[in-house]
């Protein structure tokens, strides 16, 4: 099935042409979160490609949560990102047994991805993420001009996750893709 962002969190985020694209156009330099929480990954191998169309952003996997705007005070949604302390406190209250280890509630890829600077990225270049819950790994694949140029791996992931993106004056798309040849 098609991957889509089904939950937008933050005052400065909106959908692009469809729910596979999120953007924060002309809204200043604040973080806003897009969750793909309609696709919870509990076992097996899952691959998604994120394409940075403009600006900066973060991508990764996060524990599945439902963020209710009514739970937050005025102004708390001005900026919202998994790395913020208020996010950790909020999601801690939604922990389930399927999360396994609470310490890894969010795994970010790159502290900050400026799509115009990383590995000479240009419009249309992408980062692929392979979440292998059988092995407990998140592999990161950097694509430039459609070709794989580098990869790295994070280990120790257990439990359930979903994809996410944080947009900061940017536009980011997500799509399901084939796992790269190994």
mmCIF file of N, CA and C in Angstrom, residues 112-172:
data_model
loop_
_atom_site.group_PDB
_atom_site.id
_atom_site.type_symbol
_atom_site.label_atom_id
_atom_site.label_comp_id
_atom_site.label_asym_id
_atom_site.label_seq_id
_atom_site.Cartn_x
_atom_site.Cartn_y
_atom_site.Cartn_z
ATOM 1 N N UNK A 112 20.572 17.070 11.296
ATOM 2 C CA UNK A 112 19.826 18.019 10.465
ATOM 3 C C UNK A 112 20.168 17.710 9.018
ATOM 4 N N UNK A 113 19.187 17.544 8.209
ATOM 5 C CA UNK A 113 19.422 17.293 6.793
ATOM 6 C C UNK A 113 19.064 18.551 6.023
ATOM 7 N N UNK A 114 20.070 19.228 5.492
ATOM 8 C CA UNK A 114 19.825 20.337 4.576
ATOM 9 C C UNK A 114 19.904 19.713 3.196
ATOM 10 N N UNK A 115 18.761 19.526 2.572
ATOM 11 C CA UNK A 115 18.687 18.768 1.329
ATOM 12 C C UNK A 115 19.550 19.376 0.234
ATOM 13 N N UNK A 116 19.908 20.639 0.354
ATOM 14 C CA UNK A 116 20.704 21.272 -0.688
ATOM 15 C C UNK A 116 22.199 21.111 -0.450
ATOM 16 N N UNK A 117 22.621 20.602 0.720
ATOM 17 C CA UNK A 117 24.046 20.516 1.038
ATOM 18 C C UNK A 117 24.566 19.103 1.251
ATOM 19 N N UNK A 118 23.757 18.172 1.763
ATOM 20 C CA UNK A 118 24.252 16.839 2.094
ATOM 21 C C UNK A 118 24.693 16.090 0.839
ATOM 22 N N UNK A 119 25.908 15.646 0.823
ATOM 23 C CA UNK A 119 26.463 14.870 -0.294
ATOM 24 C C UNK A 119 26.161 15.520 -1.646
ATOM 25 N N UNK A 120 26.110 16.837 -1.695
ATOM 26 C CA UNK A 120 25.826 17.528 -2.946
ATOM 27 C C UNK A 120 24.401 17.332 -3.428
ATOM 28 N N UNK A 121 23.474 17.097 -2.493
ATOM 29 C CA UNK A 121 22.083 16.858 -2.862
ATOM 30 C C UNK A 121 21.530 17.980 -3.712
ATOM 31 N N UNK A 122 20.675 17.566 -4.614
ATOM 32 C CA UNK A 122 19.913 18.505 -5.420
ATOM 33 C C UNK A 122 18.455 18.102 -5.364
ATOM 34 N N UNK A 123 17.606 18.953 -5.846
ATOM 35 C CA UNK A 123 16.180 18.644 -5.889
ATOM 36 C C UNK A 123 15.981 17.266 -6.515
ATOM 37 N N UNK A 124 15.244 16.396 -5.812
ATOM 38 C CA UNK A 124 14.965 15.066 -6.327
ATOM 39 C C UNK A 124 15.858 13.974 -5.781
ATOM 40 N N UNK A 125 17.006 14.314 -5.159
ATOM 41 C CA UNK A 125 17.833 13.292 -4.519
ATOM 42 C C UNK A 125 17.110 12.810 -3.264
ATOM 43 N N UNK A 126 17.487 11.628 -2.746
ATOM 44 C CA UNK A 126 16.706 11.059 -1.657
ATOM 45 C C UNK A 126 17.549 10.276 -0.661
ATOM 46 N N UNK A 127 16.916 9.982 0.484
ATOM 47 C CA UNK A 127 17.485 9.115 1.508
ATOM 48 C C UNK A 127 16.514 7.954 1.680
ATOM 49 N N UNK A 128 17.023 6.732 1.584
ATOM 50 C CA UNK A 128 16.210 5.548 1.808
ATOM 51 C C UNK A 128 16.471 5.004 3.201
ATOM 52 N N UNK A 129 15.423 4.558 3.866
ATOM 53 C CA UNK A 129 15.547 3.944 5.184
ATOM 54 C C UNK A 129 15.007 2.528 5.115
ATOM 55 N N UNK A 130 15.819 1.579 5.574
ATOM 56 C CA UNK A 130 15.404 0.182 5.670
ATOM 57 C C UNK A 130 15.323 -0.177 7.142
ATOM 58 N N UNK A 131 14.112 -0.366 7.639
ATOM 59 C CA UNK A 131 13.899 -0.809 9.011
ATOM 60 C C UNK A 131 13.740 -2.319 8.978
ATOM 61 N N UNK A 132 14.696 -3.022 9.587
ATOM 62 C CA UNK A 132 14.665 -4.481 9.649
ATOM 63 C C UNK A 132 14.426 -4.872 11.104
ATOM 64 N N UNK A 133 13.169 -5.153 11.437
ATOM 65 C CA UNK A 133 12.828 -5.483 12.816
ATOM 66 C C UNK A 133 13.180 -6.925 13.173
ATOM 67 N N UNK A 134 13.495 -7.749 12.172
ATOM 68 C CA UNK A 134 13.996 -9.095 12.462
ATOM 69 C C UNK A 134 15.414 -9.015 13.022
ATOM 70 N N UNK A 135 16.215 -8.079 12.493
ATOM 71 C CA UNK A 135 17.605 -7.896 12.913
ATOM 72 C C UNK A 135 17.771 -6.742 13.906
ATOM 73 N N UNK A 136 16.753 -5.901 14.045
ATOM 74 C CA UNK A 136 16.837 -4.752 14.946
ATOM 75 C C UNK A 136 17.701 -3.629 14.417
ATOM 76 N N UNK A 137 17.677 -3.400 13.084
ATOM 77 C CA UNK A 137 18.538 -2.386 12.483
ATOM 78 C C UNK A 137 17.741 -1.379 11.656
ATOM 79 N N UNK A 138 18.325 -0.196 11.539
ATOM 80 C CA UNK A 138 17.833 0.827 10.623
ATOM 81 C C UNK A 138 19.005 1.184 9.728
ATOM 82 N N UNK A 139 18.891 0.829 8.445
ATOM 83 C CA UNK A 139 19.944 1.127 7.476
ATOM 84 C C UNK A 139 19.555 2.369 6.700
ATOM 85 N N UNK A 140 20.547 3.206 6.447
ATOM 86 C CA UNK A 140 20.339 4.490 5.794
ATOM 87 C C UNK A 140 21.065 4.473 4.459
ATOM 88 N N UNK A 141 20.344 4.760 3.387
ATOM 89 C CA UNK A 141 20.903 4.754 2.042
ATOM 90 C C UNK A 141 20.780 6.146 1.452
ATOM 91 N N UNK A 142 21.898 6.715 1.019
ATOM 92 C CA UNK A 142 21.915 8.042 0.411
ATOM 93 C C UNK A 142 21.955 7.868 -1.107
ATOM 94 N N UNK A 143 20.987 8.465 -1.802
ATOM 95 C CA UNK A 143 20.899 8.392 -3.262
ATOM 96 C C UNK A 143 21.157 9.767 -3.856
ATOM 97 N N UNK A 144 22.000 9.810 -4.870
ATOM 98 C CA UNK A 144 22.273 11.056 -5.595
ATOM 99 C C UNK A 144 22.105 10.761 -7.074
ATOM 100 N N UNK A 145 21.302 11.561 -7.739
ATOM 101 C CA UNK A 145 21.012 11.350 -9.162
ATOM 102 C C UNK A 145 20.498 9.933 -9.422
ATOM 103 N N UNK A 146 19.744 9.372 -8.458
ATOM 104 C CA UNK A 146 19.158 8.054 -8.618
ATOM 105 C C UNK A 146 20.074 6.887 -8.297
ATOM 106 N N UNK A 147 21.353 7.153 -7.982
ATOM 107 C CA UNK A 147 22.310 6.080 -7.687
ATOM 108 C C UNK A 147 22.685 6.082 -6.215
ATOM 109 N N UNK A 148 22.839 4.898 -5.648
ATOM 110 C CA UNK A 148 23.255 4.757 -4.257
ATOM 111 C C UNK A 148 24.698 5.223 -4.124
ATOM 112 N N UNK A 149 24.956 6.174 -3.225
ATOM 113 C CA UNK A 149 26.322 6.671 -3.044
ATOM 114 C C UNK A 149 26.925 6.274 -1.701
ATOM 115 N N UNK A 150 26.106 5.996 -0.694
ATOM 116 C CA UNK A 150 26.639 5.591 0.608
ATOM 117 C C UNK A 150 25.529 4.971 1.452
ATOM 118 N N UNK A 151 25.921 4.222 2.467
ATOM 119 C CA UNK A 151 24.949 3.670 3.411
ATOM 120 C C UNK A 151 25.592 3.541 4.784
ATOM 121 N N UNK A 152 24.763 3.491 5.813
ATOM 122 C CA UNK A 152 25.218 3.275 7.180
ATOM 123 C C UNK A 152 24.094 2.568 7.921
ATOM 124 N N UNK A 153 24.377 2.126 9.156
ATOM 125 C CA UNK A 153 23.393 1.329 9.883
ATOM 126 C C UNK A 153 23.364 1.696 11.358
ATOM 127 N N UNK A 154 22.170 1.706 11.938
ATOM 128 C CA UNK A 154 21.987 1.871 13.377
ATOM 129 C C UNK A 154 21.409 0.566 13.895
ATOM 130 N N UNK A 155 21.853 0.142 15.093
ATOM 131 C CA UNK A 155 21.444 -1.162 15.636
ATOM 132 C C UNK A 155 20.683 -1.005 16.947
ATOM 133 N N UNK A 156 20.021 -2.093 17.343
ATOM 134 C CA UNK A 156 19.380 -2.158 18.648
ATOM 135 C C UNK A 156 17.925 -1.738 18.694
ATOM 136 N N UNK A 157 17.241 -1.729 17.558
ATOM 137 C CA UNK A 157 15.838 -1.327 17.546
ATOM 138 C C UNK A 157 14.935 -2.516 17.826
ATOM 139 N N UNK A 158 14.033 -2.341 18.761
ATOM 140 C CA UNK A 158 13.072 -3.371 19.132
ATOM 141 C C UNK A 158 11.684 -2.755 19.217
ATOM 142 N N UNK A 159 10.653 -3.566 19.022
ATOM 143 C CA UNK A 159 9.293 -3.080 19.195
ATOM 144 C C UNK A 159 8.679 -2.577 17.900
ATOM 145 N N UNK A 160 7.783 -1.604 18.033
ATOM 146 C CA UNK A 160 7.060 -1.100 16.877
ATOM 147 C C UNK A 160 7.421 0.353 16.594
ATOM 148 N N UNK A 161 7.391 0.700 15.304
ATOM 149 C CA UNK A 161 7.762 2.036 14.853
ATOM 150 C C UNK A 161 6.879 2.465 13.687
ATOM 151 N N UNK A 162 6.932 3.760 13.376
ATOM 152 C CA UNK A 162 6.363 4.280 12.145
ATOM 153 C C UNK A 162 7.326 5.335 11.603
ATOM 154 N N UNK A 163 7.189 5.672 10.329
ATOM 155 C CA UNK A 163 8.050 6.676 9.695
ATOM 156 C C UNK A 163 7.630 8.069 10.140
ATOM 157 N N UNK A 164 8.588 8.992 10.122
ATOM 158 C CA UNK A 164 8.249 10.385 10.377
ATOM 159 C C UNK A 164 9.196 11.313 9.625
ATOM 160 N N UNK A 165 8.764 12.543 9.488
ATOM 161 C CA UNK A 165 9.600 13.604 8.919
ATOM 162 C C UNK A 165 9.316 14.888 9.676
ATOM 163 N N UNK A 166 10.350 15.661 9.898
ATOM 164 C CA UNK A 166 10.202 16.995 10.472
ATOM 165 C C UNK A 166 10.591 17.980 9.379
ATOM 166 N N UNK A 167 9.686 18.857 9.059
ATOM 167 C CA UNK A 167 9.937 19.853 8.028
ATOM 168 C C UNK A 167 10.259 21.192 8.682
ATOM 169 N N UNK A 168 11.264 21.857 8.160
ATOM 170 C CA UNK A 168 11.658 23.179 8.647
ATOM 171 C C UNK A 168 11.910 24.054 7.428
ATOM 172 N N UNK A 169 10.914 24.859 7.097
ATOM 173 C CA UNK A 169 10.987 25.693 5.898
ATOM 174 C C UNK A 169 11.329 24.825 4.686
ATOM 175 N N UNK A 170 10.587 23.721 4.547
ATOM 176 C CA UNK A 170 10.947 22.735 3.535
ATOM 177 C C UNK A 170 9.750 21.986 2.997
ATOM 178 N N UNK A 171 10.053 21.068 2.090
ATOM 179 C CA UNK A 171 9.079 20.160 1.506
ATOM 180 C C UNK A 171 9.736 18.787 1.439
ATOM 181 N N UNK A 172 9.066 17.746 1.973
ATOM 182 C CA UNK A 172 9.617 16.394 2.031
ATOM 183 C C UNK A 172 8.544 15.413 1.563
#
